[in-house]
PDB file of C-alpha atoms in Angstrom:
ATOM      1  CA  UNK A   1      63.193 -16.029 -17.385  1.00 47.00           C
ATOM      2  CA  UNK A   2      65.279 -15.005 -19.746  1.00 50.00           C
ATOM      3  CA  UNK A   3      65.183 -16.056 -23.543  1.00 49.00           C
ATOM      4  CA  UNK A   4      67.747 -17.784 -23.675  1.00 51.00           C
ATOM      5  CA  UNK A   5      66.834 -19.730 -20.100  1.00 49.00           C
ATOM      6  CA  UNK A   6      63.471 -20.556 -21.851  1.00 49.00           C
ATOM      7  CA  UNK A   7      65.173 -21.892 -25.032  1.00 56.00           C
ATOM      8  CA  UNK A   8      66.957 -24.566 -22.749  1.00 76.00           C
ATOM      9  CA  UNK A   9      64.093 -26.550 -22.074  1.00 89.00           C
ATOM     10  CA  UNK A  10      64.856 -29.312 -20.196  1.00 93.00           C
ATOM     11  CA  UNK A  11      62.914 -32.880 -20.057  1.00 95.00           C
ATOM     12  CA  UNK A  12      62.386 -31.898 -16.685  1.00 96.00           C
ATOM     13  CA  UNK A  13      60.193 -28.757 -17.070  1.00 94.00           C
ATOM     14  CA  UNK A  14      58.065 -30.913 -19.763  1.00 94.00           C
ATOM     15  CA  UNK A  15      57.345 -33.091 -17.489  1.00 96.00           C
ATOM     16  CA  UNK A  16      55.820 -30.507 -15.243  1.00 94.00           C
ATOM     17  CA  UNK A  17      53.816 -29.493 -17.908  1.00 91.00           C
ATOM     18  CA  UNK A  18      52.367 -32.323 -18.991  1.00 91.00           C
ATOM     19  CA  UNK A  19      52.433 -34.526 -16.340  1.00 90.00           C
ATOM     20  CA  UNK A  20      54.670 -37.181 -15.227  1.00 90.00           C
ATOM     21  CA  UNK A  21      52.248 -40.158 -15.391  1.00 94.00           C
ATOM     22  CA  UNK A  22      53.553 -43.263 -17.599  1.00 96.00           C
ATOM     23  CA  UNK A  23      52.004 -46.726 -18.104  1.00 97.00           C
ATOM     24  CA  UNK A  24      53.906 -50.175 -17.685  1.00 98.00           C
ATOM     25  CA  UNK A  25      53.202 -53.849 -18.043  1.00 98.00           C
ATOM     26  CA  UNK A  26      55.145 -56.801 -16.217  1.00 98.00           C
ATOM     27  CA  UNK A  27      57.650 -58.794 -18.724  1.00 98.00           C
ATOM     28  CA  UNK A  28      55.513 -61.886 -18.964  1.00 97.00           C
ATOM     29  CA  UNK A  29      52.420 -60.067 -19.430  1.00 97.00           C
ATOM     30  CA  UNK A  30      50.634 -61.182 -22.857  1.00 97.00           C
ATOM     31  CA  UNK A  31      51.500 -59.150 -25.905  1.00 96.00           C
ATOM     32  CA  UNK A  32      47.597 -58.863 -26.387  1.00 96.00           C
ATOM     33  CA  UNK A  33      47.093 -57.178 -22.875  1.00 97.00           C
ATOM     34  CA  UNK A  34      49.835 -54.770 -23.583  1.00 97.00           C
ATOM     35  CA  UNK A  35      48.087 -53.759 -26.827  1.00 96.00           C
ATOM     36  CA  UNK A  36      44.896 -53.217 -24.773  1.00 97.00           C
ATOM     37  CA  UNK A  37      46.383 -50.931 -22.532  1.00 98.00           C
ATOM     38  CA  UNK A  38      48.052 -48.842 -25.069  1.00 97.00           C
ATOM     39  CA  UNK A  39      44.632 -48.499 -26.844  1.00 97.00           C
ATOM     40  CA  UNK A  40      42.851 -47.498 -23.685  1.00 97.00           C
ATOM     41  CA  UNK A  41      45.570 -44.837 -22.735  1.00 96.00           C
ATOM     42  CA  UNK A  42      45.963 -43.568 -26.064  1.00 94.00           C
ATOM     43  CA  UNK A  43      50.000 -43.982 -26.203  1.00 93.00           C
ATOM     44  CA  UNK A  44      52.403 -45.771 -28.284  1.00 93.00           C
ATOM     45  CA  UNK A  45      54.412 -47.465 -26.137  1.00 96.00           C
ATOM     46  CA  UNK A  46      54.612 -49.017 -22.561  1.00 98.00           C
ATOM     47  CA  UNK A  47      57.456 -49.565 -20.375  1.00 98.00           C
ATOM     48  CA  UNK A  48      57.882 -52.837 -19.129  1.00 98.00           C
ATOM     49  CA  UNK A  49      58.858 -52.904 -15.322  1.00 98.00           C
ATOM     50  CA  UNK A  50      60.081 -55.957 -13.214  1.00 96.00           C
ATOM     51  CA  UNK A  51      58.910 -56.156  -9.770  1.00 92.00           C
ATOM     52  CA  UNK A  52      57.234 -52.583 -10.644  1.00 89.00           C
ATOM     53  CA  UNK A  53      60.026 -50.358 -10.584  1.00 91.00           C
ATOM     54  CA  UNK A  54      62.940 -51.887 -12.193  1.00 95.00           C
ATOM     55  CA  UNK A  55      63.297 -50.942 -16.384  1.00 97.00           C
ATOM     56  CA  UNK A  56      63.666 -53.921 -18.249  1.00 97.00           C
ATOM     57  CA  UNK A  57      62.084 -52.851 -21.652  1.00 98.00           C
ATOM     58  CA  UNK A  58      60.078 -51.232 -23.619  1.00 98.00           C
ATOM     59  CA  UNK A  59      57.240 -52.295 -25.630  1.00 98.00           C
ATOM     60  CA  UNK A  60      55.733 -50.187 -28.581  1.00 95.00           C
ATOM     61  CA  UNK A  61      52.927 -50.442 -32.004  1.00 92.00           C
ATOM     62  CA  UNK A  62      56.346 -51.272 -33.771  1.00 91.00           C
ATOM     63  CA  UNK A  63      57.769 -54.238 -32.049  1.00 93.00           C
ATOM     64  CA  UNK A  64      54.493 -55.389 -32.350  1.00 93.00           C
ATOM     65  CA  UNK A  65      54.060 -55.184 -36.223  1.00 90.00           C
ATOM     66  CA  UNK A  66      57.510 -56.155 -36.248  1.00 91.00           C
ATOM     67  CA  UNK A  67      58.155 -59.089 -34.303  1.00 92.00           C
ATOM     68  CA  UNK A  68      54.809 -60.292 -33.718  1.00 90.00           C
ATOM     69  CA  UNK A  69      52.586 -60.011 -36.630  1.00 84.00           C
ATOM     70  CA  UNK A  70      55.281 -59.901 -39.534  1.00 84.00           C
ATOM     71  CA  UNK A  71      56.434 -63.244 -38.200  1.00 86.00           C
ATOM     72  CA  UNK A  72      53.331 -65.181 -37.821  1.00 86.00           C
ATOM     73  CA  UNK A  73      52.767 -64.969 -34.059  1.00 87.00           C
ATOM     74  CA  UNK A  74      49.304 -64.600 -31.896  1.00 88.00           C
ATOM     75  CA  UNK A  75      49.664 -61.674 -29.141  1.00 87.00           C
ATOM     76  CA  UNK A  76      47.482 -63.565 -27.022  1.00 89.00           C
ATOM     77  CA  UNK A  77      50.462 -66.380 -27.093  1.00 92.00           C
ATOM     78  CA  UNK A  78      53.155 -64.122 -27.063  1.00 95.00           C
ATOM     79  CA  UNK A  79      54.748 -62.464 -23.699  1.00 96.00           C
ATOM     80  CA  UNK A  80      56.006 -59.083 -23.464  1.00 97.00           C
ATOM     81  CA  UNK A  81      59.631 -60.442 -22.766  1.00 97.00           C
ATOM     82  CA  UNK A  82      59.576 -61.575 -26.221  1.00 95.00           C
ATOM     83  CA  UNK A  83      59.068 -59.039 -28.163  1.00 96.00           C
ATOM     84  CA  UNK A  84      60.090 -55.943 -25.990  1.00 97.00           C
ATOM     85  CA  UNK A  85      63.196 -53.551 -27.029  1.00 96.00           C
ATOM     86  CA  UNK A  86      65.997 -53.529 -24.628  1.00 96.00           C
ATOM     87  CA  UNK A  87      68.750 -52.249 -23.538  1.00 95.00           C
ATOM     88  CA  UNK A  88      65.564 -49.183 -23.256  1.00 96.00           C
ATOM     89  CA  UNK A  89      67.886 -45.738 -24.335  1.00 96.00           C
ATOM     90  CA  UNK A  90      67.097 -43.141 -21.630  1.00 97.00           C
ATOM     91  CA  UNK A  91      67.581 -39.951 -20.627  1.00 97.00           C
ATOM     92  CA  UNK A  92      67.340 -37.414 -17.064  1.00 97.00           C
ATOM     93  CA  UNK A  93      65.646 -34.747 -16.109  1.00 97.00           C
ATOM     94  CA  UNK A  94      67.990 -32.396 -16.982  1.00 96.00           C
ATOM     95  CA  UNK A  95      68.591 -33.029 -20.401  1.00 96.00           C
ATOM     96  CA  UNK A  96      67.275 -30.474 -22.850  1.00 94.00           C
ATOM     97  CA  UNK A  97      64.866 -30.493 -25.189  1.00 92.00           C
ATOM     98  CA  UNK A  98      67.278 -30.571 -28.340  1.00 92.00           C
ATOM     99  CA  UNK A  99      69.990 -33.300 -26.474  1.00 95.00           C
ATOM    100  CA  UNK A 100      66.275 -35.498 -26.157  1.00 96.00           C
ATOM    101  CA  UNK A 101      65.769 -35.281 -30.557  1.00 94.00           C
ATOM    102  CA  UNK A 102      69.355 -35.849 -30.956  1.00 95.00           C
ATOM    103  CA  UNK A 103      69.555 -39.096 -28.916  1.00 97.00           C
ATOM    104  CA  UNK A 104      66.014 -40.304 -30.963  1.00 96.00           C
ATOM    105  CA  UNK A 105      67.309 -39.604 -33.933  1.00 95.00           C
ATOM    106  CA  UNK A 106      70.349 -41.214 -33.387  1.00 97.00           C
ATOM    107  CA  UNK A 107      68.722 -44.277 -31.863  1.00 96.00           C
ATOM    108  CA  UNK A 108      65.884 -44.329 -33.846  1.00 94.00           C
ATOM    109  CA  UNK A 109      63.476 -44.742 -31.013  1.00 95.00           C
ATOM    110  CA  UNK A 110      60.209 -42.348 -30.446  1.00 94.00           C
ATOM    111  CA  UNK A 111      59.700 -42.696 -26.487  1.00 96.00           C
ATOM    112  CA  UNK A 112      62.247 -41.584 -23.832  1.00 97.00           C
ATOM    113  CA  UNK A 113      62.157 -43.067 -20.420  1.00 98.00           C
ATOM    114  CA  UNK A 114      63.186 -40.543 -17.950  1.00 97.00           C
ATOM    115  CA  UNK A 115      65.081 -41.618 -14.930  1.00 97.00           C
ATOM    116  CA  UNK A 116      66.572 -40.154 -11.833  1.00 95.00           C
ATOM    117  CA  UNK A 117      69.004 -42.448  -9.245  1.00 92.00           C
ATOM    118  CA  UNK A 118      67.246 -45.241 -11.301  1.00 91.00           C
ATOM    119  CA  UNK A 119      64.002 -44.672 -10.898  1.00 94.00           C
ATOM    120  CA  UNK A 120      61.711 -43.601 -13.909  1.00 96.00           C
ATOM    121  CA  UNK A 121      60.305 -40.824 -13.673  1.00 96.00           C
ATOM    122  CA  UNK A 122      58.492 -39.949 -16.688  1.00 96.00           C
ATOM    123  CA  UNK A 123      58.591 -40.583 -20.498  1.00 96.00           C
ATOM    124  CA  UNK A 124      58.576 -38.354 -23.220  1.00 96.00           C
ATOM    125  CA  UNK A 125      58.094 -38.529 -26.779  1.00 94.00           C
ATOM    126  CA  UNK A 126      58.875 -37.331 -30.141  1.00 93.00           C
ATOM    127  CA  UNK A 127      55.411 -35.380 -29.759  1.00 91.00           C
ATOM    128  CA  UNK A 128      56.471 -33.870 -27.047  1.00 93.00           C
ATOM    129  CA  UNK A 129      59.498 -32.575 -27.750  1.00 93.00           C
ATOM    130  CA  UNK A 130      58.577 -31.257 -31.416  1.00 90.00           C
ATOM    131  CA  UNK A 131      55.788 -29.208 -29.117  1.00 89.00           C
ATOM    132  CA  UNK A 132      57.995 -27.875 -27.161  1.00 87.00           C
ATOM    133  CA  UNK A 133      60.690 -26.867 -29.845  1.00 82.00           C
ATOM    134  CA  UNK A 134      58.085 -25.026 -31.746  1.00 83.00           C
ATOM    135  CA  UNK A 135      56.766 -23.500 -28.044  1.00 74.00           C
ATOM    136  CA  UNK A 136      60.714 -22.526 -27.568  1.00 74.00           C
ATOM    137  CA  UNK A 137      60.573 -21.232 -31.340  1.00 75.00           C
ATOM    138  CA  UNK A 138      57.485 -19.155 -31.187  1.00 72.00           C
ATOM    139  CA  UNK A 139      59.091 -17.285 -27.822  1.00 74.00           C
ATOM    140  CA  UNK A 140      61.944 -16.802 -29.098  1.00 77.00           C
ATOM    141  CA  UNK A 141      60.012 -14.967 -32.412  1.00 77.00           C
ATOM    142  CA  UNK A 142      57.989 -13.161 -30.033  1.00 81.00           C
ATOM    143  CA  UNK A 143      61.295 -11.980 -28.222  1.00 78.00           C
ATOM    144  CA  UNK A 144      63.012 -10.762 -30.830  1.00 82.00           C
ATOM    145  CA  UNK A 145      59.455  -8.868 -32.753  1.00 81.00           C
ATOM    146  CA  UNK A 146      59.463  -7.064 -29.049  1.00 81.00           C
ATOM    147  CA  UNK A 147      62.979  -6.247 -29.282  1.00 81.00           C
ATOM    148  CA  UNK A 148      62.562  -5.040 -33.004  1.00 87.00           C
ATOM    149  CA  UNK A 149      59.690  -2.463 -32.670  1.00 85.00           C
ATOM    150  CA  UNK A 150      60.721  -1.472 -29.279  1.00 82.00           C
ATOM    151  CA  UNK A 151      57.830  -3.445 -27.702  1.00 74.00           C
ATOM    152  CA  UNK A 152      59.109  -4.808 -24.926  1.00 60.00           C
TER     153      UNK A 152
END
């Protein structure tokens, strides 16, 4: 691989790394049981998935604070559907690492669903992709301190 190959990460390739596993709740599951499952998983967000596979939403600590508790609702009385961000923004596999922080930034979202022919395959998040930068960036130092004092 070649430096600038590895500099191109894709979403893809961080996937393989870290795994492609992602948790989802149905749209009229309870806003309480979706807050549940985020705490048992450790994550910050779930998709939400109709009939299992179809993307619908997403559901995260923020449209919780935002729509649920800052307005005076009980998340045992409140459904996902109500609550839950869509349109979701998404991205494929083969978009790179830096494509991935521009679209967050611009969207001002912290979770990516990854699809492929319409069927998620993965999400990553702002962690992941500022790991993987500074990965890329570290490399690339290493690279070019090789290249410098003859090294490599």
């Amino acid at each position: 691989v070649s430096p600038l190959e590895h500099a191109m990460k894709t979403v893809q390739q961080i996937l393989q790394s870290k795994g492609s596993t992602f948790w989802f709740v149905a749209p009229d599951t309870m806003v309480y049981d979706a807050l549940k499952l985020m705490a048992e998983k450790d994550v910050g967000a779930l998709l939400v998935l109709e009939s299992g596979t179809r993307l619908v939403g997403i559901i995260s600590e923020r449209d919780y604070a935002r729509k649920v508790i800052l307005k005076g609702k009980s998340s045992p009385d409140t459904s996902v559907r109500e609550i839950m961000s869509h349109p979701v923004t998404t991205v494929e596999p083969q978009r790179t690492v830096e494509e991935c922080m521009a679209v967050m930034t611009d969207k001002r979202v912290r979770h990516l669903p990854v699809l492929s022919a319409d069927r998620v395959v993965g999400v990553v998040s702002i962690g992941d992709l500022v790991k993987a930068s500074l990965d890329e960036k570290d490399f690339l130092i290493k690279q070019l301190e090789n290249y410098i004092t003859g090294t490599h």
